[in-house]
PDB file of C-alpha atoms and ligand atoms in Angstrom:
ATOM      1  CA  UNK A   1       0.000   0.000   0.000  1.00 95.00           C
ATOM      2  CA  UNK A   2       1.274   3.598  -1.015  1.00 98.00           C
ATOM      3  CA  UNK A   3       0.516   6.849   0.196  1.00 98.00           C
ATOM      4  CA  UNK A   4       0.125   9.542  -2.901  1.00 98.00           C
ATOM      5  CA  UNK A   5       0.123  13.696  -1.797  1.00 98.00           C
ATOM      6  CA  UNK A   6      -0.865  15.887  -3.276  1.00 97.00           C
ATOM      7  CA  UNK A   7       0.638  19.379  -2.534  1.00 93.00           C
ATOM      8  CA  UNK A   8      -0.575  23.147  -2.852  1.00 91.00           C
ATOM      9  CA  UNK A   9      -4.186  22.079  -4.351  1.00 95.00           C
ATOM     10  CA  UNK A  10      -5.697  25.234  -2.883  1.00 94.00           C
ATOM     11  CA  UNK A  11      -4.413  28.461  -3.583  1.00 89.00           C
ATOM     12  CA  UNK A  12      -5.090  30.383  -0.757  1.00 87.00           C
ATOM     13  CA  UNK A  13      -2.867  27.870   1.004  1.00 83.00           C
ATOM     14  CA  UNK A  14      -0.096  27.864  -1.914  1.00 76.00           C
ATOM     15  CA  UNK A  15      -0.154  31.885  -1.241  1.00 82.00           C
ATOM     16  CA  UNK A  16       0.218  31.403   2.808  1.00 84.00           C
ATOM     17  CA  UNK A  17       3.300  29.678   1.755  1.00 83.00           C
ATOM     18  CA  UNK A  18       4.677  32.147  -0.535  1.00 82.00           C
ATOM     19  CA  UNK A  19       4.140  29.487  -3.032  1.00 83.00           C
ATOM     20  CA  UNK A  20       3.104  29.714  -6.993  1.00 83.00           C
ATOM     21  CA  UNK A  21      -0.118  27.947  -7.880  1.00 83.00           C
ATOM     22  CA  UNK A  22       0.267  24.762  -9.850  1.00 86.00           C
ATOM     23  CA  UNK A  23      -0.218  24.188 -13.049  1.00 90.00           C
ATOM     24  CA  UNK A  24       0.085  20.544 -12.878  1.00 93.00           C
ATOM     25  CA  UNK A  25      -0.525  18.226  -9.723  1.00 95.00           C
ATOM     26  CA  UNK A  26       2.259  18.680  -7.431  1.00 94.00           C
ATOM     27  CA  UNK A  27       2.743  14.895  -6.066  1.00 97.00           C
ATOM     28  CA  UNK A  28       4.823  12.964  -3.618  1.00 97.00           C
ATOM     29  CA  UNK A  29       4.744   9.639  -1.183  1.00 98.00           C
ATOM     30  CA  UNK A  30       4.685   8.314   1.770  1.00 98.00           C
ATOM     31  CA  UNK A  31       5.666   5.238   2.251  1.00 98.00           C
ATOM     32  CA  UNK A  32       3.702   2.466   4.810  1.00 97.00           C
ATOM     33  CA  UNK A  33       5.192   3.441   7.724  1.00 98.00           C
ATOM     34  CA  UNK A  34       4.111   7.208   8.219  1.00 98.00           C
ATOM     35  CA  UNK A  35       0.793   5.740   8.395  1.00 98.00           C
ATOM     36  CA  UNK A  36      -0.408   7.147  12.065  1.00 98.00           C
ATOM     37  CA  UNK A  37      -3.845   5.153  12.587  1.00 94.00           C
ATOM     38  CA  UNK A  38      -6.971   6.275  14.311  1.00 93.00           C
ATOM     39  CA  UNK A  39      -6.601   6.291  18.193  1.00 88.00           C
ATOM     40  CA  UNK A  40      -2.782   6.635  18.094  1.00 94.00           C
ATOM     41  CA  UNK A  41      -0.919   9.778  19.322  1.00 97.00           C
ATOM     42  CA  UNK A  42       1.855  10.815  17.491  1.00 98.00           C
ATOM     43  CA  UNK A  43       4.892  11.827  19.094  1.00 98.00           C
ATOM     44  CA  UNK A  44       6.767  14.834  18.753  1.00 98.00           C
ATOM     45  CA  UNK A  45       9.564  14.320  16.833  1.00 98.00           C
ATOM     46  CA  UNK A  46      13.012  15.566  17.516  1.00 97.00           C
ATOM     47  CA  UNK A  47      14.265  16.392  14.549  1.00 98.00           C
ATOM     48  CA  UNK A  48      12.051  19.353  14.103  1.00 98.00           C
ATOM     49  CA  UNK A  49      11.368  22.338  16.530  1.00 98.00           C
ATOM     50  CA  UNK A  50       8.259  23.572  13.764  1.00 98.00           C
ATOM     51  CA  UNK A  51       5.801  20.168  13.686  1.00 98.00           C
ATOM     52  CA  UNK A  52       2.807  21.434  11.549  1.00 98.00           C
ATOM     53  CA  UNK A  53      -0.740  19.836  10.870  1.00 98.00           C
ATOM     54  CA  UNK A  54      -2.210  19.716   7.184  1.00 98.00           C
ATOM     55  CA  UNK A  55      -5.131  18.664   7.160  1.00 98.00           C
ATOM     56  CA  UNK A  56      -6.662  17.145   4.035  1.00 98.00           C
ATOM     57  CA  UNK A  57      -9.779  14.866   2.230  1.00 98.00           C
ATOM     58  CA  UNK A  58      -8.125  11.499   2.030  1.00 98.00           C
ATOM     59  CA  UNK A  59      -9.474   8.524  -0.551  1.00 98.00           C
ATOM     60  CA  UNK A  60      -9.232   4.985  -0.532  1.00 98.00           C
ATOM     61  CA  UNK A  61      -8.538   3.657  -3.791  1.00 98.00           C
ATOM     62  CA  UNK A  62     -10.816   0.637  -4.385  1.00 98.00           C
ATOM     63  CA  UNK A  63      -9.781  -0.987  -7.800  1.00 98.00           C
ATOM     64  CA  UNK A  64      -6.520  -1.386  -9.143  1.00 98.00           C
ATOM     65  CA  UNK A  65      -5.610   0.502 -12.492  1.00 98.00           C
ATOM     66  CA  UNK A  66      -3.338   2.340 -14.038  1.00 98.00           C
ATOM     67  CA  UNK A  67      -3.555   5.275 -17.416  1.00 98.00           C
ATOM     68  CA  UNK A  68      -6.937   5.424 -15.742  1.00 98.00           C
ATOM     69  CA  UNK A  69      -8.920   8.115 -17.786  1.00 98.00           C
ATOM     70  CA  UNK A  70     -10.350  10.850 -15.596  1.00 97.00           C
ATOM     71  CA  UNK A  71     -13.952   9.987 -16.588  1.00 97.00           C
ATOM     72  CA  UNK A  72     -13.766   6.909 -15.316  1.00 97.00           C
ATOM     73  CA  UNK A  73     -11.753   7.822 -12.165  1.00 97.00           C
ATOM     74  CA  UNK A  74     -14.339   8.151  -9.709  1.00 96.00           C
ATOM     75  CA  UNK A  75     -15.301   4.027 -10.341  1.00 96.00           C
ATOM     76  CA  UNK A  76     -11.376   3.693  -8.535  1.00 98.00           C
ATOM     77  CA  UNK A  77     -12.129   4.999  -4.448  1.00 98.00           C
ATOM     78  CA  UNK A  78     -15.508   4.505  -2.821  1.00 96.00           C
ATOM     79  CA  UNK A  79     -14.421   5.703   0.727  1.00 97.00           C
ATOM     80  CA  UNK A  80     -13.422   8.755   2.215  1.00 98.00           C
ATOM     81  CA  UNK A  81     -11.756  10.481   5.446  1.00 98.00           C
ATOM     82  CA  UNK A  82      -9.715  12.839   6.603  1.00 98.00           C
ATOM     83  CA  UNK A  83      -5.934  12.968   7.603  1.00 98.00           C
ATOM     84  CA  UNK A  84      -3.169  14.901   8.716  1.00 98.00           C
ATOM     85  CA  UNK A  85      -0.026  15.184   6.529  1.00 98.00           C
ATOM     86  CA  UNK A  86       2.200  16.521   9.045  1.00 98.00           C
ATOM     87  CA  UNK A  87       4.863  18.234   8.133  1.00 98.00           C
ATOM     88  CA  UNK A  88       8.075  19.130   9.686  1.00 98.00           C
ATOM     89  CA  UNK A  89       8.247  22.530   8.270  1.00 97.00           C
ATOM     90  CA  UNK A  90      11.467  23.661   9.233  1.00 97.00           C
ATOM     91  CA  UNK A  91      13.348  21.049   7.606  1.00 97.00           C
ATOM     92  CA  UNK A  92      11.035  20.859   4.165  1.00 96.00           C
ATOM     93  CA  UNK A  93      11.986  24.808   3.574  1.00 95.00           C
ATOM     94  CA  UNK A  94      15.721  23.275   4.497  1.00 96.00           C
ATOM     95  CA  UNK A  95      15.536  20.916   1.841  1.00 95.00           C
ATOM     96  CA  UNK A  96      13.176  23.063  -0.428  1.00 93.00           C
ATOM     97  CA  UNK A  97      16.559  25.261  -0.689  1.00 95.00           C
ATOM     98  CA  UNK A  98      18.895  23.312  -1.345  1.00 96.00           C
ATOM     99  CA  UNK A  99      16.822  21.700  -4.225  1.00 96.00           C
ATOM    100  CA  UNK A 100      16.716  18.242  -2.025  1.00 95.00           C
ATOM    101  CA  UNK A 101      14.006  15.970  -1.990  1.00 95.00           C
ATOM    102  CA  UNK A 102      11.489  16.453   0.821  1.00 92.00           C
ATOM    103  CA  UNK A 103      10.444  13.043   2.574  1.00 96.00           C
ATOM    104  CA  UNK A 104      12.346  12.942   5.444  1.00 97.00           C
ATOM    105  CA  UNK A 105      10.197  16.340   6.416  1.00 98.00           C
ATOM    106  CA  UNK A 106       6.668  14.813   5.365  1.00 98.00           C
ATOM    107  CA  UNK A 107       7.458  11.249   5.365  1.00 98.00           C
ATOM    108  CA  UNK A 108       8.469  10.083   8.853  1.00 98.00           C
ATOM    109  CA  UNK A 109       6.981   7.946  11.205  1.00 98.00           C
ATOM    110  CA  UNK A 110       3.790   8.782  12.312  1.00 98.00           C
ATOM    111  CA  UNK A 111       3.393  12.099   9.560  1.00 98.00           C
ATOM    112  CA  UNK A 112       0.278  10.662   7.791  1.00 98.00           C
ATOM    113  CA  UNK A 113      -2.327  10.573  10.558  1.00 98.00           C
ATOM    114  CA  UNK A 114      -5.861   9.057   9.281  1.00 98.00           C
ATOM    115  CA  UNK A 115      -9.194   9.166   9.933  1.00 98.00           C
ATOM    116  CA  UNK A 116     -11.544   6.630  10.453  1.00 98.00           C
ATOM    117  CA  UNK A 117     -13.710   6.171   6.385  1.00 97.00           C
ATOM    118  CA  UNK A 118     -17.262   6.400   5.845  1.00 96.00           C
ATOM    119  CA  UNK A 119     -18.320   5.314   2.045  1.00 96.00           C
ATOM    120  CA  UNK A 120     -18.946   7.775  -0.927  1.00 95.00           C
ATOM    121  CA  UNK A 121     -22.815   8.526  -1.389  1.00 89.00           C
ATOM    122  CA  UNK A 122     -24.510  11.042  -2.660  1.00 82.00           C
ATOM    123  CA  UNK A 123     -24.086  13.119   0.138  1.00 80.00           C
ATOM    124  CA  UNK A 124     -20.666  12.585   0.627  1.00 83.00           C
ATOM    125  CA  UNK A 125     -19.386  13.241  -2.981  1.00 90.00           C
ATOM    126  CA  UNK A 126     -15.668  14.188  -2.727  1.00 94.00           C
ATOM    127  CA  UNK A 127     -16.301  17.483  -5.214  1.00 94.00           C
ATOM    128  CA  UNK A 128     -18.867  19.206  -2.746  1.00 95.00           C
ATOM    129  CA  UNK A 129     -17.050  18.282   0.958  1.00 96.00           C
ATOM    130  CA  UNK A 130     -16.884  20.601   3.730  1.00 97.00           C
ATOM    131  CA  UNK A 131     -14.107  19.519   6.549  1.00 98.00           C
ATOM    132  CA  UNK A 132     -12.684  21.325   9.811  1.00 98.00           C
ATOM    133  CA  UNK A 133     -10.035  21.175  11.387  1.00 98.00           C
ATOM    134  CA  UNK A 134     -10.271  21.625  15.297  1.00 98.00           C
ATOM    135  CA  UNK A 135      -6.767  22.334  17.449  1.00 98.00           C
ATOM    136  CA  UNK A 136      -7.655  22.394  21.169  1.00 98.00           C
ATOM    137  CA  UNK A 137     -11.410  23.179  20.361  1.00 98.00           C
ATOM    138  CA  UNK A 138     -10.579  25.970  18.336  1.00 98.00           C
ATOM    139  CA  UNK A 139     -11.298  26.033  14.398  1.00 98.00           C
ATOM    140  CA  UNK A 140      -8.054  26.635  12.850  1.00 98.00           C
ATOM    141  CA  UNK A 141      -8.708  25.276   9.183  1.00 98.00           C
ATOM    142  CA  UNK A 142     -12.339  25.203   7.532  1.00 97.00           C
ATOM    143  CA  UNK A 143     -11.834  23.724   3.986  1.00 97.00           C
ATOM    144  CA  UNK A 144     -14.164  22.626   0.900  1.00 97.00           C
ATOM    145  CA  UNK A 145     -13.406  20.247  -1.595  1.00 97.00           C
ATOM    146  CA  UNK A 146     -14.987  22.784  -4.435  1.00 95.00           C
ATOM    147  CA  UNK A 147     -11.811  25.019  -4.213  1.00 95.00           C
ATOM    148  CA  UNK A 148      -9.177  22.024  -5.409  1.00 96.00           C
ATOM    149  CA  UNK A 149      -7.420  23.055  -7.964  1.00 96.00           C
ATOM    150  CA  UNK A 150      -7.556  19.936  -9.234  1.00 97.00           C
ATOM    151  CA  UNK A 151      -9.921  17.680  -8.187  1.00 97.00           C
ATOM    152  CA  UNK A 152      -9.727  13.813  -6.895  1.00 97.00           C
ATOM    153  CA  UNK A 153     -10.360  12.788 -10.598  1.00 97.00           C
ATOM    154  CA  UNK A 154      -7.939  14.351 -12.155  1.00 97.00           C
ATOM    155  CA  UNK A 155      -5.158  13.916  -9.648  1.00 98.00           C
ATOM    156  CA  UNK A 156      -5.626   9.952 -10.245  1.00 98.00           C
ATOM    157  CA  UNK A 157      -5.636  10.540 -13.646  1.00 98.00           C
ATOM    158  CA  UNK A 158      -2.510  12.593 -13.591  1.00 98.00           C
ATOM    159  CA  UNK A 159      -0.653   9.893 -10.979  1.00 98.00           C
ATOM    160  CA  UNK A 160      -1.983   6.624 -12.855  1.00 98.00           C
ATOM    161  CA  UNK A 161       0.375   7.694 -15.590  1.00 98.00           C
ATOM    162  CA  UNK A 162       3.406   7.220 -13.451  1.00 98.00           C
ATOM    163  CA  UNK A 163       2.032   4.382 -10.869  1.00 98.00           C
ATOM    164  CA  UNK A 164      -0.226   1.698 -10.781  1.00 98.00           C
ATOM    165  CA  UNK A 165      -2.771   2.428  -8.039  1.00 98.00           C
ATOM    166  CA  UNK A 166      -3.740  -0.337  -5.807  1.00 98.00           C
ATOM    167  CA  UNK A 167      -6.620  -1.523  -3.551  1.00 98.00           C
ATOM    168  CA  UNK A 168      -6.215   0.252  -0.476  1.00 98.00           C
ATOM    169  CA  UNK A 169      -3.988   3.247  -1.742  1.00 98.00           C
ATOM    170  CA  UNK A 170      -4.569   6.187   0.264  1.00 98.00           C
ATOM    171  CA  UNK A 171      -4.639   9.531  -1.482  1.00 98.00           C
ATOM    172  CA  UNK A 172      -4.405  13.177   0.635  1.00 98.00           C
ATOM    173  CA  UNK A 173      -5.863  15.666  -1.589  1.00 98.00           C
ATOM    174  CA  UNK A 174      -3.760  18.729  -0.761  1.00 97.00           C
ATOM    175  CA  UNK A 175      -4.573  21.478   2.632  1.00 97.00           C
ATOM    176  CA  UNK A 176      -6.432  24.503   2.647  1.00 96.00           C
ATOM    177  CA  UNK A 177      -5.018  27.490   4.431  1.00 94.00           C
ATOM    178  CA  UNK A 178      -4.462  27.967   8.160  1.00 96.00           C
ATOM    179  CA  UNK A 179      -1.457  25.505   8.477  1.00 97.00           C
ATOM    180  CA  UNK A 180       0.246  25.613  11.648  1.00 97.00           C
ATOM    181  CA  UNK A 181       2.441  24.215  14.508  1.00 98.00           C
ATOM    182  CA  UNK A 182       1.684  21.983  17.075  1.00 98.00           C
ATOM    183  CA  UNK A 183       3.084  20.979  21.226  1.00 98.00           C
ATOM    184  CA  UNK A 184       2.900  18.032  22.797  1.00 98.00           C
ATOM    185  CA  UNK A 185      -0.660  17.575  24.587  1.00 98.00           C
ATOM    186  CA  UNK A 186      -2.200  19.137  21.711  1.00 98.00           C
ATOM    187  CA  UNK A 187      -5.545  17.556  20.145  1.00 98.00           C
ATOM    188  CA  UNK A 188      -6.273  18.067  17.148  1.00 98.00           C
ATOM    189  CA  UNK A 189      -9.992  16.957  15.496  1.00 98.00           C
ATOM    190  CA  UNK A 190     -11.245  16.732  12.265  1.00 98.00           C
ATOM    191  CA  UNK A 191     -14.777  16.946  10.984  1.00 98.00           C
ATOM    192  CA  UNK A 192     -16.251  15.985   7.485  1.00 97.00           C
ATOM    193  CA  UNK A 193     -19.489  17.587   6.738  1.00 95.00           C
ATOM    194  CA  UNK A 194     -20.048  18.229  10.220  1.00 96.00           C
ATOM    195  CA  UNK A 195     -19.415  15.030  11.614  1.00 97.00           C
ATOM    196  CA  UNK A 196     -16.024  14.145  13.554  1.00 98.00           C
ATOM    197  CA  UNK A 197     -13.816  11.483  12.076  1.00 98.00           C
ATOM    198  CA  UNK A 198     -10.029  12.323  13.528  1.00 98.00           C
ATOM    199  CA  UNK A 199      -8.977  12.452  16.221  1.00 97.00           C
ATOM    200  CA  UNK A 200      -4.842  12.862  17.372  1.00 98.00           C
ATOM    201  CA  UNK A 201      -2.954  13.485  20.452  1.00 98.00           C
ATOM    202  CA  UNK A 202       0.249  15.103  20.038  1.00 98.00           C
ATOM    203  CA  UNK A 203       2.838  13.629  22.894  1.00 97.00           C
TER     204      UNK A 203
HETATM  205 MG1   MG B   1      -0.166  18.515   2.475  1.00 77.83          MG
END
C-alpha cells in the first residue's frame, strides 16, 4: 500500500506559503510506515522544533488501475476520510533550498495521521465536501473540496500515468489554508461535513 500527496491544491494555502499555484498536480509519497492510525498519538519528533498539521480529504482507492482516464476515475475509491499530513516545516523549507528531496520532512513515522472512512454517497461526494479542522477546540482550518485546484479525478488521472494504483492506496488531496504548529498535549480533530472522524494526540 502507497501513500500519494498531493501538494498546494488550494491556492489560498499555496499563497500562505509564498508558493506559486500549480499548473500541474504537485505529487509525492509516503511510504507504509508514516501511516499514524486512528486512536494513536503521534509523538513529537526531535528532529524538528516547527511540527505542523495539514489537514486534508483522504481517498481509498478501491480498484486497481493504471492510465486510468479521468472519466472513469471516480469508479477507482468509494471511501473517504480525513488525515493529517504533518509536516516538519522547518526542515522541508531546508531541503526546499537546497533543491533536495522532501520526505524525510513529510514522510516520517507517524506524519500521515488518518481518519476513520465512511463510504462515498450522494451526500458525501468528494467534489462538494466541507471539513474542519479543530486544534484544542478551536477552528483553525475550515476547507471545501470545491476550491481544489484539481480535483480527486484528475489527480488519479494525472498519478496513474506514473504508478499503478492499488486496492487500499490512500490519497491526501492537498490542505487549505491555516497551516500551523503543534506541542505536545495538543488535540487536534477533524470533521467531514459536520461530523467528527479524527482524532490525534500530540505527545
Ligand atoms: Mg499537504
Amino acid at each position: 500500500m502507497k501513500i500519494i500527496c498531493v501538494g498546494r491544491n488550494y491556492a489560498d494555502h499555496a499563497k500562505e506559503l509564498q508558493n506559486d499555484v500549480p499548473t500541474v498536480p504537485v505529487i509525492f509519497m509516503k511510504p507504509k510506515t508514516a501511516l499514524l492510525l486512528p486512536e494513536k498519538p503521534l509523538y513529537y519528533p526531535e528532529f524538528t522544533d516547527d511540527l505542523q498539521y495539514e489537514c486534508e480529504v483522504v481517498v481509498k482507492i478501491c480498484k486497481n488501475g493504471k492510465h486510468i482516464q479521468e472519466k472513469f476515475a471516480h469508479k477507482y475509491y468509494d471511501q473517504v476520510s480525513l488525515g493529517i499530513d504533518f509536516t516538519a516545516r522547518d526542515m522541508q523549507r531546508d531541503q526546499q533550498k537546497k533543491g533536495l528531496p522532501w520526505e524525510i520532512a513529510k514522510a516520517f513515522d507517524g506524519s500521515a495521521a488518518i481518519g476513520d472512512f465512511v463510504p462515498i454517497t450522494v451526500e458525501t461526494q468528494v467534489s462538494n465536501l466541507a471539513f474542519q479542522l479543530k486544534l484544542n477546540g478551536e477552528t483553525v482550518q475550515d476547507g471545501h473540496t470545491r476550491h481544489m485546484i484539481f480535483s480527486v479525478d484528475r489527480v488519479i488521472a494525472y498519478v496513474s500515468q506514473f504508478f499503478t494504483m492499488h486496492i487500499g492506496d490512500l490519497i491526501y488531496t492537498g490542505t487549505p489554508a491555516g497551516v500551523g504548529k503543534v506541542k505536545p498535549e495538543d488535540k487536534l480533530e477533524g470533521y467531514l461535513q459536520g461530523n467528527k472522524v479524527l482524532d490525534v494526540m500530540i505527545k
